[in-house]
Structures are given as C-alpha cells and as structure tokens.
Amino acid sequence: MTKSYILALDQGTTSSRAIVFDRHGAARGVGQREFRQYYPQPGWVEHDANEIWQSQLDVAREALRNAGASAADIAAIGITNQRETTLIWDRATGRPLARALVWQDRRTAPMCDALRQQGHDKLLQERTGLVLDAYFSGTKLAWMLEHVPGARQAAQRGQLAFGTVDTWLVWNLTGGQVHSTDPSNASRTLLYDIHAHDWSDEILALLDIPRSVLPAVAPSSAEVGHALPEWFGGPISIAGVAGDQQAATFGQACFKPGMAKNTYGTGCFMLMNVGDRPIASQNNLLSTIGWGLPAPGAGTAGQPTYMLEGGVFMAGAAVQWLRDGLGIIQRSDQVEALAASVADTDDVFLVPAFAGLGAPDWDPYARGTLVGLTRGTTRAHVARATLEAIALQSAELLTCMNADSGIELSELRVDGGAARNDLLMQMQTNLLGVPVVRPRVAESTARGAAGLAGLATGFWSGLDEFAAQWEAEHRFEPQWSADQRQARLARWRQAVEHAKGWARPT
C-alpha cells in the first residue's frame, strides 16, 4: 500500500465536511461549509439537492488542498451522511425533481397516523425494526411520488431514482454509473427488511412505491465504484458508506456487543451494539443495522451488526435556536460559559420538541416548551436548561437500552460538536451514573467512514488495528447520587408531558 490517506466525506444536516485521514487516524486536512435550510411551511424542512452535492465537492477539494494531497495519494473515499433525508432525481439527466425532504420534516405525520389506524404499524416495525414515524424515508418518498409533478409517471416508466444522501453523492461522484446504498442507510428507510436483508415487497406495495426506483444495497465496507477523474484530478475508489450515527459508532470502535456511543450534533443519537441478531425493543427504541461487512455466505449486503438506537431530534439545534432564534448568545460556543454562570436552572426546563419528540415518546405533534419561568429567570437559566435538556433526553434513552438489552452499560463514548462542552458532559455523566468518555479524535463520524473505506482497500489490516488507534482524551465521572438522578428525571418527565400533543390537529 503506497497511498497515504483516506478521504472522508461527512455530509450533515447543516453543513458539508470533508477530512483527510492518515494511516494513524489523524486528520491532515479539513474543509467545511454550511448550506441553506428551507422551511416552506411549519413542520416542513427541505434542502437543495444540488447545493448538497456542490458543497460536498467543494469541501472535499478544500480538504485535499489543506492536506497537500492529490487524488494519487488517496487510497479510497468513505462517505457518511445525514440519514433518512429523501431525494428523487431523473436517471437520464441527474436532475432532482424537487428539493430533498430532510429527516426533520414532519409533513407525512398524517400519513403515518392513517397507516397506524389501519393497523400497519406492527408489520412495519416487525420487518424494519423502526417505529412508524414521519422521521423515516418511506413515507417521505411516498409523499413525493404523489405530490411532485410528474414523479409518479416517471417512476412508473423506470426513469426515476430514489436515494438517501449517500446514494445521491455516489451517483454524482460516479457520473450516474452507480445507484447504490448500504445496509445502515437502507435500514432507515422504513422499506428494508432487516431480517431478510432486502427491500420489502410487502411494504413497497403498501406505500405504492415501485421497486425500480430503489438503489442496490452493497456492504458498508466494499468498493462500489470510482469518483470520476474530473472531480479530483484522478479516479478514486469509493469503498465505505454508512449513515452518520452508525459511522460514528464504528469510528468509536464499538465493535463488541454492549458498547455504546452518543453523538451530540444537530440531533443527539445513542447507539448500542447488540451483536449479530436484532433485539426488538419493548421501550420504543429502534432496532437498526449498524453496518454490513463482507463475509463468506453473508449475501450481497454483507454480514450485519445490529444496534439499538434512540434519537433526540434537537440537541445542537437547540443551542442554535438560542443563538438565531432568541439572540441570547452570538456564537454557539458561548453557551457553556453562560450556562455555567448559574449554579442550576432554578427549576426551569426546556423541552426542545421543535420538530416533535423522538424516542421514547414518538410524538410528531409535540412542540417546544419552556416551563418553570419566574421573574427571576435569566438568559443564563434558559441556557443551562437547554444544555440539561440534551443530557436529560439522552439519559432516558440509556435507561431504555439497558432494559431492552439486559446489559448495564459501563461507560458511554461521546462525540460530535457539543461533546466538547465540558459542562454538558458533566451533566450527562451525573444523569447517567456511568462515566462519559471523550476520544482524542472527536471526529468519530468521519473517522468511521474512513475506517470502512480503509478496511475495504487494505489501508488498515483489520478491525483490531483500526480499534487500537482509538484513544480517550477525557473521562468524566458522575458526582450525583442515584436519588438525585431519579428526582431530576422525574421532574423532566413532568415537563415533557406539557409539550406532548400541542400541534395535534383539532
């Protein structure tokens, strides 16, 4: 192996990033760019698909320049992406038929209600491991086929391609030669049978989605195509693909059952490795595929590793709201000092249900709620309540995971932008009652994509070599008693009840 680097493309909800990693797992070049968010109606969230592609291409070139690297130095490209966001485009021209529907978009909540009333929710959960919710791609795709002019007819003629963001990037990188996804992303569509490892014809018929629009499903760590020479000055193998939360779990080296990580980004997502068999949650968590690795007899999608997952829809986005919506901070990194200027929240709670609630409530009609305000409440109390809300929601998820898996977690590995906030991490360990461990390389999501690509191309010899590069940077230890934890979580639950159902149609 003469090539020196892996290029990781990290396409997120609010920005596109790219990182060049060396053989030791160190970042050698970075590029990042925010892109526009569209909110055409309350509860609707959209992205411009072409802007996603162009911004990702631009930052990839920037990362290469910053690393002093050319295409000839890159062993492979790994891709990780915001999950569930739904795109459709013309196969012949590559032109999107509409803006992408972002995972936060709630417009299909009534469709989910109707499916639930018809008794289909149990079938969907049994096949896909997912709770019936507007969060996932399946009902978004069904909505687009029904409401985007010409989409249904183009799909029936076999002219339409559907994809999540990973599929869109692979399509563009390869000049339309490859239409594929991986098991981690496929398992987030509400269309993929995680037991049969294939798209479910039964669900496709239920949602009136033709199979012809769907991508092929390849292993998460496998060469699927090559980026055209025109993009980077030479061809580069595309050899790793995983949804952002699964990629972060891989990047945190959570390779053994019972290991778990929490990513603090726009949303907050906790995943626990449960091994080679899925666990059906009894606590409204998701059973999902972490990644599929090539293995003898494993099938075209690879051998799956399963996860339990709980999602908090608003984490870093709640801090952005403090900045952009309320204007009480000018930069997101100012929230820690402001929150630390008071000893506690003075019994103020923020339930940041701006796009509904995820696990364990799954209420698309919940809305953001600020309770406990008095004349003595200051912006510092609101800032501290915002950070605590992120930790409280995550603590509830871990309680559910312990119950479902029968495994008592010994530590939680953390990553994402907000994981650099020491106050938040101390809040988290206090509410969990287990240590919280922050790694030296905080870019776990991009690192996971790089790892998957590197393993497929021999850049790293195997999981053991890749895992050995993981190092802890800081370990936070809990300071609260069990009684303190339980009292705070009970008070939080009271606040959540005030937020639930607020936007339900009357």
Short mmCIF file of C-alpha atoms in Angstrom, two decimals:
data_model
loop_
_atom_site.label_atom_id
_atom_site.label_comp_id
_atom_site.label_asym_id
_atom_site.label_seq_id
_atom_site.Cartn_x
_atom_site.Cartn_y
_atom_site.Cartn_z
CA MET A 1 0.00 0.00 0.00
CA THR A 2 1.70 3.17 -1.23
CA LYS A 3 -1.15 5.61 -0.87
CA SER A 4 -1.02 7.80 2.23
CA TYR A 5 -4.57 8.92 3.01
CA ILE A 6 -8.30 8.23 3.15
CA LEU A 7 -10.76 10.98 2.17
CA ALA A 8 -13.89 11.02 4.34
CA LEU A 9 -16.96 12.91 3.12
CA ASP A 10 -19.24 13.86 6.02
CA GLN A 11 -22.49 15.28 4.65
CA GLY A 12 -24.51 16.63 7.56
CA THR A 13 -27.82 18.36 8.12
CA THR A 14 -26.49 21.90 8.28
CA SER A 15 -23.05 21.61 6.68
CA SER A 16 -20.90 19.50 4.40
CA ARG A 17 -17.47 18.49 5.69
CA ALA A 18 -14.52 16.54 4.38
CA ILE A 19 -11.48 15.25 6.28
CA VAL A 20 -8.30 13.66 5.02
CA PHE A 21 -7.05 10.99 7.46
CA ASP A 22 -3.58 9.48 7.53
CA ARG A 23 -2.67 5.88 8.38
CA HIS A 24 -2.53 6.70 12.12
CA GLY A 25 -6.08 8.06 12.10
CA ALA A 26 -5.01 11.69 12.40
CA ALA A 27 -6.81 14.43 10.46
CA ARG A 28 -4.42 16.06 7.99
CA GLY A 29 -6.78 18.32 6.06
CA VAL A 30 -10.31 19.60 6.69
CA GLY A 31 -12.94 21.52 4.72
CA GLN A 32 -16.40 22.59 5.88
CA ARG A 33 -19.25 24.70 4.53
CA GLU A 34 -22.77 25.41 5.76
CA PHE A 35 -25.65 25.36 3.30
CA ARG A 36 -29.16 26.73 3.23
CA GLN A 37 -32.14 25.33 5.11
CA TYR A 38 -35.64 25.77 3.63
CA TYR A 39 -38.78 25.95 5.77
CA PRO A 40 -41.66 26.45 3.28
CA GLN A 41 -44.37 25.64 5.84
CA PRO A 42 -44.49 24.90 9.57
CA GLY A 43 -43.09 21.42 10.12
CA TRP A 44 -41.58 21.25 6.61
CA VAL A 45 -37.78 21.15 6.22
CA GLU A 46 -36.06 20.94 2.83
CA HIS A 47 -32.59 21.03 1.25
CA ASP A 48 -31.47 21.83 -2.28
CA ALA A 49 -30.01 18.54 -3.58
CA ASN A 50 -27.65 20.30 -5.98
CA GLU A 51 -26.37 22.51 -3.18
CA ILE A 52 -25.66 19.42 -1.09
CA TRP A 53 -23.60 17.94 -3.94
CA GLN A 54 -21.75 21.13 -4.83
CA SER A 55 -20.92 21.97 -1.22
CA GLN A 56 -19.64 18.43 -0.60
CA LEU A 57 -17.49 18.52 -3.73
CA ASP A 58 -16.08 21.93 -2.79
CA VAL A 59 -15.09 20.94 0.75
CA ALA A 60 -13.56 17.67 -0.47
CA ARG A 61 -11.30 19.64 -2.80
CA GLU A 62 -10.55 22.06 0.05
CA ALA A 63 -9.58 19.22 2.40
CA LEU A 64 -7.23 17.78 -0.20
CA ARG A 65 -5.59 21.18 -0.70
CA ASN A 66 -5.22 21.66 3.06
CA ALA A 67 -3.61 18.23 3.35
CA GLY A 68 -1.29 18.93 0.43
CA ALA A 69 -2.67 15.78 -1.20
CA SER A 70 -3.76 14.82 -4.70
CA ALA A 71 -6.01 12.05 -5.96
CA ALA A 72 -2.94 9.86 -6.39
CA ASP A 73 -2.35 9.99 -2.61
CA ILE A 74 -5.87 8.84 -1.68
CA ALA A 75 -6.48 5.13 -1.15
CA ALA A 76 -10.26 5.48 -1.03
CA ILE A 77 -13.24 7.70 -0.30
CA GLY A 78 -15.55 6.92 2.63
CA ILE A 79 -18.98 8.55 2.78
CA THR A 80 -21.16 9.26 5.79
CA ASN A 81 -24.38 11.21 5.66
CA GLN A 82 -27.40 12.71 7.34
CA ARG A 83 -29.83 9.81 7.37
CA GLU A 84 -33.47 9.50 6.21
CA THR A 85 -33.32 12.67 4.11
CA THR A 86 -35.09 11.75 0.88
CA LEU A 87 -34.19 12.68 -2.70
CA ILE A 88 -35.58 11.80 -6.14
CA TRP A 89 -33.98 12.54 -9.49
CA ASP A 90 -34.19 11.78 -13.20
CA ARG A 91 -31.93 8.85 -14.11
CA ALA A 92 -31.11 10.25 -17.56
CA THR A 93 -30.27 13.83 -16.59
CA GLY A 94 -29.42 13.53 -12.89
CA ARG A 95 -31.76 16.46 -12.29
CA PRO A 96 -33.61 16.46 -8.95
CA LEU A 97 -37.38 16.63 -9.35
CA ALA A 98 -37.78 18.55 -6.10
CA ARG A 99 -35.93 19.68 -3.03
CA ALA A 100 -34.87 16.94 -0.64
CA LEU A 101 -37.20 16.24 2.29
CA VAL A 102 -34.99 16.41 5.40
CA TRP A 103 -35.23 13.86 8.20
CA GLN A 104 -36.68 16.60 10.43
CA ASP A 105 -39.60 17.15 8.02
CA ARG A 106 -42.98 16.26 9.59
CA ARG A 107 -45.35 16.60 6.63
CA THR A 108 -46.11 12.88 6.50
CA ALA A 109 -47.29 12.63 10.12
CA PRO A 110 -50.96 12.39 8.97
CA MET A 111 -49.98 9.57 6.56
CA CYS A 112 -48.34 7.75 9.47
CA ASP A 113 -51.47 8.28 11.56
CA ALA A 114 -53.60 6.72 8.81
CA LEU A 115 -51.29 3.72 8.46
CA ARG A 116 -51.40 3.25 12.22
CA GLN A 117 -55.19 3.44 12.28
CA GLN A 118 -55.27 0.80 9.55
CA GLY A 119 -53.19 -1.47 11.76
CA HIS A 120 -50.00 -1.49 9.66
CA ASP A 121 -47.62 -0.22 12.35
CA LYS A 122 -46.91 -3.68 13.75
CA LEU A 123 -45.97 -5.10 10.34
CA LEU A 124 -43.68 -2.16 9.64
CA GLN A 125 -41.93 -2.48 12.99
CA GLU A 126 -41.50 -6.25 12.67
CA ARG A 127 -39.97 -6.01 9.19
CA THR A 128 -37.87 -2.86 9.57
CA GLY A 129 -37.17 -2.56 13.30
CA LEU A 130 -38.44 1.02 13.14
CA VAL A 131 -41.31 2.83 14.80
CA LEU A 132 -43.87 4.16 12.32
CA ASP A 133 -42.97 7.85 12.15
CA ALA A 134 -42.57 10.69 9.65
CA TYR A 135 -38.86 10.70 10.53
CA PHE A 136 -38.07 7.87 8.11
CA SER A 137 -37.70 7.95 4.33
CA GLY A 138 -40.51 5.62 3.27
CA THR A 139 -43.47 7.91 3.81
CA LYS A 140 -41.42 10.86 2.51
CA LEU A 141 -40.81 9.01 -0.74
CA ALA A 142 -44.48 8.03 -0.98
CA TRP A 143 -45.44 11.69 -0.47
CA MET A 144 -43.03 12.85 -3.20
CA LEU A 145 -44.32 10.31 -5.69
CA GLU A 146 -47.84 11.54 -5.02
CA HIS A 147 -47.27 15.31 -4.86
CA VAL A 148 -44.23 16.19 -7.00
CA PRO A 149 -45.45 16.91 -10.56
CA GLY A 150 -44.50 14.09 -12.92
CA ALA A 151 -42.88 11.93 -10.26
CA ARG A 152 -45.39 9.07 -10.30
CA GLN A 153 -45.35 8.82 -14.08
CA ALA A 154 -41.54 8.96 -14.25
CA ALA A 155 -41.29 6.24 -11.61
CA GLN A 156 -43.72 4.00 -13.49
CA ARG A 157 -41.61 4.40 -16.63
CA GLY A 158 -38.46 3.44 -14.72
CA GLN A 159 -36.97 6.90 -15.21
CA LEU A 160 -36.81 7.92 -11.54
CA ALA A 161 -34.13 7.21 -8.93
CA PHE A 162 -34.63 7.47 -5.17
CA GLY A 163 -31.86 7.77 -2.69
CA THR A 164 -30.78 8.96 0.70
CA VAL A 165 -27.88 11.43 0.69
CA ASP A 166 -25.19 8.74 0.44
CA THR A 167 -26.81 7.41 -2.73
CA TRP A 168 -27.02 10.92 -4.20
CA LEU A 169 -23.32 11.53 -3.54
CA VAL A 170 -22.24 8.17 -5.00
CA TRP A 171 -24.41 8.81 -8.06
CA ASN A 172 -22.79 12.20 -8.67
CA LEU A 173 -19.25 11.10 -7.87
CA THR A 174 -19.53 8.25 -10.39
CA GLY A 175 -21.31 10.32 -13.04
CA GLY A 176 -24.51 8.34 -12.67
CA GLN A 177 -22.82 4.97 -13.13
CA VAL A 178 -23.63 3.65 -9.63
CA HIS A 179 -27.02 3.73 -7.86
CA SER A 180 -26.35 2.09 -4.50
CA THR A 181 -26.67 2.41 -0.74
CA ASP A 182 -25.51 0.34 2.23
CA PRO A 183 -27.44 -1.61 4.92
CA SER A 184 -27.12 1.14 7.54
CA ASN A 185 -28.87 3.68 5.33
CA ALA A 186 -31.30 1.17 3.82
CA SER A 187 -32.41 0.18 7.31
CA ARG A 188 -33.53 3.79 7.94
CA THR A 189 -35.96 3.98 5.04
CA LEU A 190 -38.91 2.00 6.52
CA LEU A 191 -38.70 -0.04 3.31
CA TYR A 192 -35.91 -2.52 4.14
CA ASP A 193 -36.45 -5.89 5.82
CA ILE A 194 -33.59 -6.10 8.32
CA HIS A 195 -34.13 -9.85 8.72
CA ALA A 196 -34.32 -10.82 5.02
CA HIS A 197 -31.70 -8.19 4.05
CA ASP A 198 -33.69 -6.91 1.10
CA TRP A 199 -36.30 -4.33 0.20
CA SER A 200 -39.72 -5.50 1.39
CA ASP A 201 -42.15 -6.02 -1.49
CA GLU A 202 -44.97 -6.09 1.08
CA ILE A 203 -44.12 -2.60 2.35
CA LEU A 204 -43.47 -1.27 -1.14
CA ALA A 205 -46.96 -2.38 -2.15
CA LEU A 206 -48.45 -0.83 1.00
CA LEU A 207 -46.86 2.55 0.26
CA ASP A 208 -47.31 2.25 -3.54
CA ILE A 209 -43.59 2.58 -4.26
CA PRO A 210 -42.20 0.79 -7.35
CA ARG A 211 -39.07 -1.26 -6.67
CA SER A 212 -37.47 0.19 -9.81
CA VAL A 213 -36.71 3.50 -8.02
CA LEU A 214 -34.64 1.85 -5.28
CA PRO A 215 -30.84 1.56 -5.17
CA ALA A 216 -28.88 -1.66 -4.88
CA VAL A 217 -27.65 -2.47 -1.35
CA ALA A 218 -23.90 -3.14 -1.08
CA PRO A 219 -21.80 -3.81 2.05
CA SER A 220 -20.82 -0.76 4.10
CA SER A 221 -17.15 -1.64 3.57
CA ALA A 222 -16.69 -2.51 -0.11
CA GLU A 223 -15.60 -0.86 -3.35
CA VAL A 224 -18.77 0.22 -5.17
CA GLY A 225 -17.31 2.48 -7.86
CA HIS A 226 -14.84 5.25 -8.60
CA ALA A 227 -15.10 9.01 -8.45
CA LEU A 228 -14.61 10.45 -11.91
CA PRO A 229 -11.15 11.91 -12.62
CA GLU A 230 -12.72 15.30 -13.34
CA TRP A 231 -13.70 15.81 -9.69
CA PHE A 232 -10.27 15.45 -8.05
CA GLY A 233 -7.76 15.19 -10.88
CA GLY A 234 -7.74 11.39 -10.93
CA PRO A 235 -10.03 8.44 -10.17
CA ILE A 236 -10.51 7.47 -6.52
CA SER A 237 -12.19 4.30 -5.23
CA ILE A 238 -15.41 4.75 -3.26
CA ALA A 239 -15.14 1.99 -0.66
CA GLY A 240 -17.05 2.93 2.51
CA VAL A 241 -20.61 4.10 3.14
CA ALA A 242 -22.60 4.40 6.38
CA GLY A 243 -25.23 6.67 7.85
CA ASP A 244 -23.76 9.24 10.20
CA GLN A 245 -24.77 7.65 13.51
CA GLN A 246 -23.65 4.18 12.51
CA ALA A 247 -20.41 5.61 11.14
CA ALA A 248 -19.81 7.36 14.46
CA THR A 249 -20.37 4.08 16.30
CA PHE A 250 -17.82 2.44 14.01
CA GLY A 251 -15.43 5.36 14.47
CA GLN A 252 -15.72 4.96 18.25
CA ALA A 253 -14.66 1.31 17.82
CA CYS A 254 -17.85 -0.02 19.44
CA PHE A 255 -17.27 -3.42 17.89
CA LYS A 256 -18.37 -5.61 20.82
CA PRO A 257 -21.96 -6.15 22.00
CA GLY A 258 -22.81 -3.81 24.87
CA MET A 259 -20.56 -0.97 23.74
CA ALA A 260 -22.39 2.31 23.11
CA LYS A 261 -21.80 5.85 21.90
CA ASN A 262 -23.74 9.09 21.88
CA THR A 263 -23.25 11.74 19.20
CA TYR A 264 -24.08 15.34 20.05
CA GLY A 265 -24.77 17.06 16.75
CA THR A 266 -27.84 18.75 15.29
CA GLY A 267 -29.70 15.89 16.91
CA CYS A 268 -28.41 13.53 19.56
CA PHE A 269 -28.22 9.83 18.80
CA MET A 270 -27.31 6.96 21.08
CA LEU A 271 -26.46 3.56 19.61
CA MET A 272 -25.60 0.31 21.36
CA ASN A 273 -24.01 -2.65 19.60
CA VAL A 274 -26.17 -5.74 20.27
CA GLY A 275 -24.33 -8.20 18.03
CA ASP A 276 -25.35 -10.33 15.06
CA ARG A 277 -29.05 -10.63 15.96
CA PRO A 278 -31.56 -7.79 16.22
CA ILE A 279 -33.30 -7.04 19.51
CA ALA A 280 -36.94 -5.98 19.31
CA SER A 281 -37.29 -3.03 21.66
CA GLN A 282 -40.00 -3.01 24.30
CA ASN A 283 -39.35 0.67 25.02
CA ASN A 284 -39.93 2.37 21.66
CA LEU A 285 -36.28 2.30 20.63
CA LEU A 286 -35.23 1.40 17.11
CA SER A 287 -33.63 -1.86 16.05
CA THR A 288 -31.36 -0.98 13.17
CA ILE A 289 -28.32 -2.16 11.24
CA GLY A 290 -25.01 -0.64 12.25
CA TRP A 291 -23.02 -1.81 9.23
CA GLY A 292 -22.65 -4.73 6.90
CA LEU A 293 -19.18 -6.18 6.38
CA PRO A 294 -18.27 -8.62 3.60
CA ALA A 295 -18.25 -12.22 4.84
CA PRO A 296 -18.49 -15.66 3.23
CA GLY A 297 -22.13 -16.58 2.67
CA ALA A 298 -23.35 -13.23 4.00
CA GLY A 299 -25.14 -12.16 0.83
CA THR A 300 -24.75 -9.08 -1.31
CA ALA A 301 -25.31 -6.64 1.59
CA GLY A 302 -22.69 -8.23 3.85
CA GLN A 303 -22.88 -9.60 7.40
CA PRO A 304 -24.91 -7.18 9.54
CA THR A 305 -24.09 -5.92 13.01
CA TYR A 306 -27.25 -4.78 14.76
CA MET A 307 -27.84 -1.79 17.02
CA LEU A 308 -30.41 -0.44 19.41
CA GLU A 309 -30.88 3.27 18.79
CA GLY A 310 -32.63 6.18 20.43
CA GLY A 311 -32.77 9.60 18.82
CA VAL A 312 -33.10 13.10 20.24
CA PHE A 313 -34.21 15.33 17.37
CA MET A 314 -32.94 18.60 18.81
CA ALA A 315 -29.55 18.81 20.54
CA GLY A 316 -27.08 21.21 18.97
CA ALA A 317 -30.05 22.64 17.06
CA ALA A 318 -31.48 23.82 20.39
CA VAL A 319 -28.29 25.77 21.04
CA GLN A 320 -28.55 27.23 17.53
CA TRP A 321 -32.06 28.34 18.48
CA LEU A 322 -30.64 30.22 21.47
CA ARG A 323 -28.28 31.94 19.02
CA ASP A 324 -30.50 32.52 15.98
CA GLY A 325 -34.00 32.49 17.43
CA LEU A 326 -33.61 34.22 20.78
CA GLY A 327 -30.31 36.01 20.24
CA ILE A 328 -29.13 35.40 23.80
CA ILE A 329 -25.73 34.23 22.53
CA GLN A 330 -23.84 35.36 19.44
CA ARG A 331 -21.88 32.14 18.91
CA SER A 332 -22.81 28.59 19.85
CA ASP A 333 -19.58 28.12 21.79
CA GLN A 334 -20.65 30.88 24.21
CA VAL A 335 -23.41 28.73 25.70
CA GLU A 336 -21.13 26.87 28.13
CA ALA A 337 -19.86 29.97 29.93
CA LEU A 338 -23.34 31.50 30.09
CA ALA A 339 -24.87 28.28 31.46
CA ALA A 340 -22.04 27.89 33.99
CA SER A 341 -22.69 31.38 35.37
CA VAL A 342 -25.62 29.98 37.39
CA ALA A 343 -25.48 27.02 39.76
CA ASP A 344 -28.63 25.36 38.42
CA THR A 345 -31.65 26.04 36.19
CA ASP A 346 -33.79 27.33 39.10
CA ASP A 347 -36.34 24.62 38.16
CA VAL A 348 -36.62 25.86 34.56
CA PHE A 349 -36.95 23.14 31.91
CA LEU A 350 -36.75 23.43 28.14
CA VAL A 351 -38.33 20.61 26.14
CA PRO A 352 -36.84 21.27 22.69
CA ALA A 353 -39.58 19.49 20.73
CA PHE A 354 -39.33 21.92 17.82
CA ALA A 355 -39.79 19.04 15.35
CA GLY A 356 -41.71 16.68 17.63
CA LEU A 357 -40.27 14.13 20.05
CA GLY A 358 -38.29 11.02 19.14
CA ALA A 359 -37.69 8.04 21.40
CA PRO A 360 -39.20 7.04 23.71
CA ASP A 361 -42.29 9.26 23.14
CA TRP A 362 -42.50 9.40 19.31
CA ASP A 363 -44.90 12.32 19.27
CA PRO A 364 -44.77 14.28 15.97
CA TYR A 365 -47.23 16.79 17.42
CA ALA A 366 -45.17 17.75 20.45
CA ARG A 367 -43.72 21.24 20.32
CA GLY A 368 -41.02 23.18 22.14
CA THR A 369 -41.96 24.11 25.68
CA LEU A 370 -40.25 26.27 28.31
CA VAL A 371 -41.68 25.74 31.80
CA GLY A 372 -40.91 26.91 35.32
CA LEU A 373 -40.30 30.56 34.42
CA THR A 374 -40.42 33.20 37.14
CA ARG A 375 -39.46 36.87 37.26
CA GLY A 376 -36.09 35.69 38.50
CA THR A 377 -35.41 33.63 35.36
CA THR A 378 -32.47 34.91 33.32
CA ARG A 379 -30.98 34.02 29.97
CA ALA A 380 -28.35 32.04 31.88
CA HIS A 381 -31.05 29.80 33.36
CA VAL A 382 -32.51 29.24 29.87
CA ALA A 383 -29.04 28.43 28.51
CA ARG A 384 -28.39 25.93 31.31
CA ALA A 385 -31.85 24.38 30.84
CA THR A 386 -31.04 23.95 27.14
CA LEU A 387 -27.87 22.01 27.86
CA GLU A 388 -29.56 19.97 30.56
CA ALA A 389 -32.39 19.07 28.16
CA ILE A 390 -29.86 17.44 25.84
CA ALA A 391 -28.46 15.38 28.74
CA LEU A 392 -31.89 14.50 30.15
CA GLN A 393 -33.19 13.19 26.85
CA SER A 394 -30.07 11.07 26.38
CA ALA A 395 -30.30 9.69 29.92
CA GLU A 396 -33.83 8.47 29.21
CA LEU A 397 -32.57 6.65 26.12
CA LEU A 398 -29.88 4.79 28.06
CA THR A 399 -32.42 3.64 30.63
CA CYS A 400 -34.48 2.16 27.79
CA MET A 401 -31.42 0.50 26.24
CA ASN A 402 -30.40 -1.15 29.48
CA ALA A 403 -33.91 -2.55 29.85
CA ASP A 404 -34.10 -3.85 26.25
CA SER A 405 -30.63 -5.35 26.06
CA GLY A 406 -30.26 -6.63 29.60
CA ILE A 407 -26.80 -5.02 29.56
CA GLU A 408 -25.77 -2.45 32.14
CA LEU A 409 -23.52 -0.02 30.32
CA SER A 410 -20.10 0.51 31.93
CA GLU A 411 -19.21 3.69 30.01
CA LEU A 412 -20.59 5.90 27.26
CA ARG A 413 -18.32 7.07 24.44
CA VAL A 414 -19.24 10.50 23.13
CA ASP A 415 -18.54 12.61 20.07
CA GLY A 416 -19.94 15.44 17.99
CA GLY A 417 -19.55 19.19 18.32
CA ALA A 418 -21.36 19.56 21.64
CA ALA A 419 -19.25 16.79 23.21
CA ARG A 420 -16.51 19.43 23.52
CA ASN A 421 -18.72 21.21 26.08
CA ASP A 422 -17.35 20.10 29.45
CA LEU A 423 -20.38 21.33 31.39
CA LEU A 424 -22.74 19.32 29.19
CA MET A 425 -20.59 16.21 29.53
CA GLN A 426 -20.56 16.55 33.34
CA MET A 427 -24.35 16.95 33.29
CA GLN A 428 -24.53 13.80 31.16
CA THR A 429 -22.42 11.62 33.45
CA ASN A 430 -24.33 12.89 36.50
CA LEU A 431 -27.65 11.91 34.93
CA LEU A 432 -26.40 8.56 33.61
CA GLY A 433 -24.50 7.39 36.66
CA VAL A 434 -21.73 5.94 34.44
CA PRO A 435 -18.51 7.52 33.12
CA VAL A 436 -18.63 9.52 29.89
CA VAL A 437 -15.51 9.16 27.75
CA ARG A 438 -14.49 11.66 25.08
CA PRO A 439 -11.95 10.44 22.49
CA ARG A 440 -8.80 12.20 21.39
CA VAL A 441 -10.10 12.31 17.80
CA ALA A 442 -13.51 13.92 18.18
CA GLU A 443 -14.47 13.44 14.52
CA SER A 444 -15.87 9.96 15.08
CA THR A 445 -18.39 10.13 12.24
CA ALA A 446 -15.83 10.95 9.56
CA ARG A 447 -13.36 8.55 11.20
CA GLY A 448 -15.92 5.75 10.89
CA ALA A 449 -16.45 6.43 7.19
CA ALA A 450 -12.69 6.47 6.72
CA GLY A 451 -12.37 3.20 8.63
CA LEU A 452 -14.93 1.42 6.48
CA ALA A 453 -13.20 2.60 3.29
CA GLY A 454 -9.75 1.82 4.64
CA LEU A 455 -10.66 -1.73 5.63
CA ALA A 456 -12.12 -2.42 2.19
CA THR A 457 -8.91 -1.33 0.44
CA GLY A 458 -6.33 -2.78 2.84
CA PHE A 459 -5.31 0.65 4.15
CA TRP A 460 -5.84 -0.83 7.61
CA SER A 461 -5.30 -4.56 8.14
CA GLY A 462 -8.46 -5.19 10.13
CA LEU A 463 -10.76 -4.11 12.95
CA ASP A 464 -8.09 -4.67 15.60
CA GLU A 465 -5.62 -2.26 14.00
CA PHE A 466 -8.32 0.35 13.50
CA ALA A 467 -9.67 -0.04 17.06
CA ALA A 468 -6.18 0.28 18.54
CA GLN A 469 -5.99 3.85 17.23
CA TRP A 470 -8.92 4.93 19.44
CA GLU A 471 -7.69 6.88 22.48
CA ALA A 472 -9.55 8.60 25.32
CA GLU A 473 -8.94 12.33 25.74
CA HIS A 474 -11.05 12.91 28.89
CA ARG A 475 -13.10 10.76 31.24
CA PHE A 476 -15.98 12.41 33.13
CA GLU A 477 -17.09 10.72 36.37
CA PRO A 478 -20.58 11.01 37.91
CA GLN A 479 -20.95 13.19 41.01
CA TRP A 480 -24.67 12.70 41.74
CA SER A 481 -26.38 10.08 43.87
CA ALA A 482 -28.98 7.74 42.42
CA ASP A 483 -31.70 9.71 44.25
CA GLN A 484 -30.56 12.98 42.66
CA ARG A 485 -30.64 11.40 39.21
CA GLN A 486 -34.08 9.91 39.65
CA ALA A 487 -35.57 13.11 41.03
CA ARG A 488 -34.28 15.17 38.13
CA LEU A 489 -35.51 12.67 35.54
CA ALA A 490 -38.94 12.56 37.17
CA ARG A 491 -39.19 16.36 37.07
CA TRP A 492 -38.12 16.29 33.41
CA ARG A 493 -40.88 13.81 32.65
CA GLN A 494 -43.40 16.31 34.05
CA ALA A 495 -42.12 18.95 31.66
CA VAL A 496 -42.31 16.59 28.68
CA GLU A 497 -45.98 15.89 29.36
CA HIS A 498 -46.70 19.60 28.89
CA ALA A 499 -45.10 19.53 25.42
CA LYS A 500 -46.84 16.46 24.05
CA GLY A 501 -49.67 16.74 21.52
CA TRP A 502 -49.57 20.53 21.30
CA ALA A 503 -49.81 20.73 17.48
CA ARG A 504 -52.23 17.85 17.00
CA PRO A 505 -54.96 18.82 14.51
CA THR A 506 -58.30 19.54 16.15
#
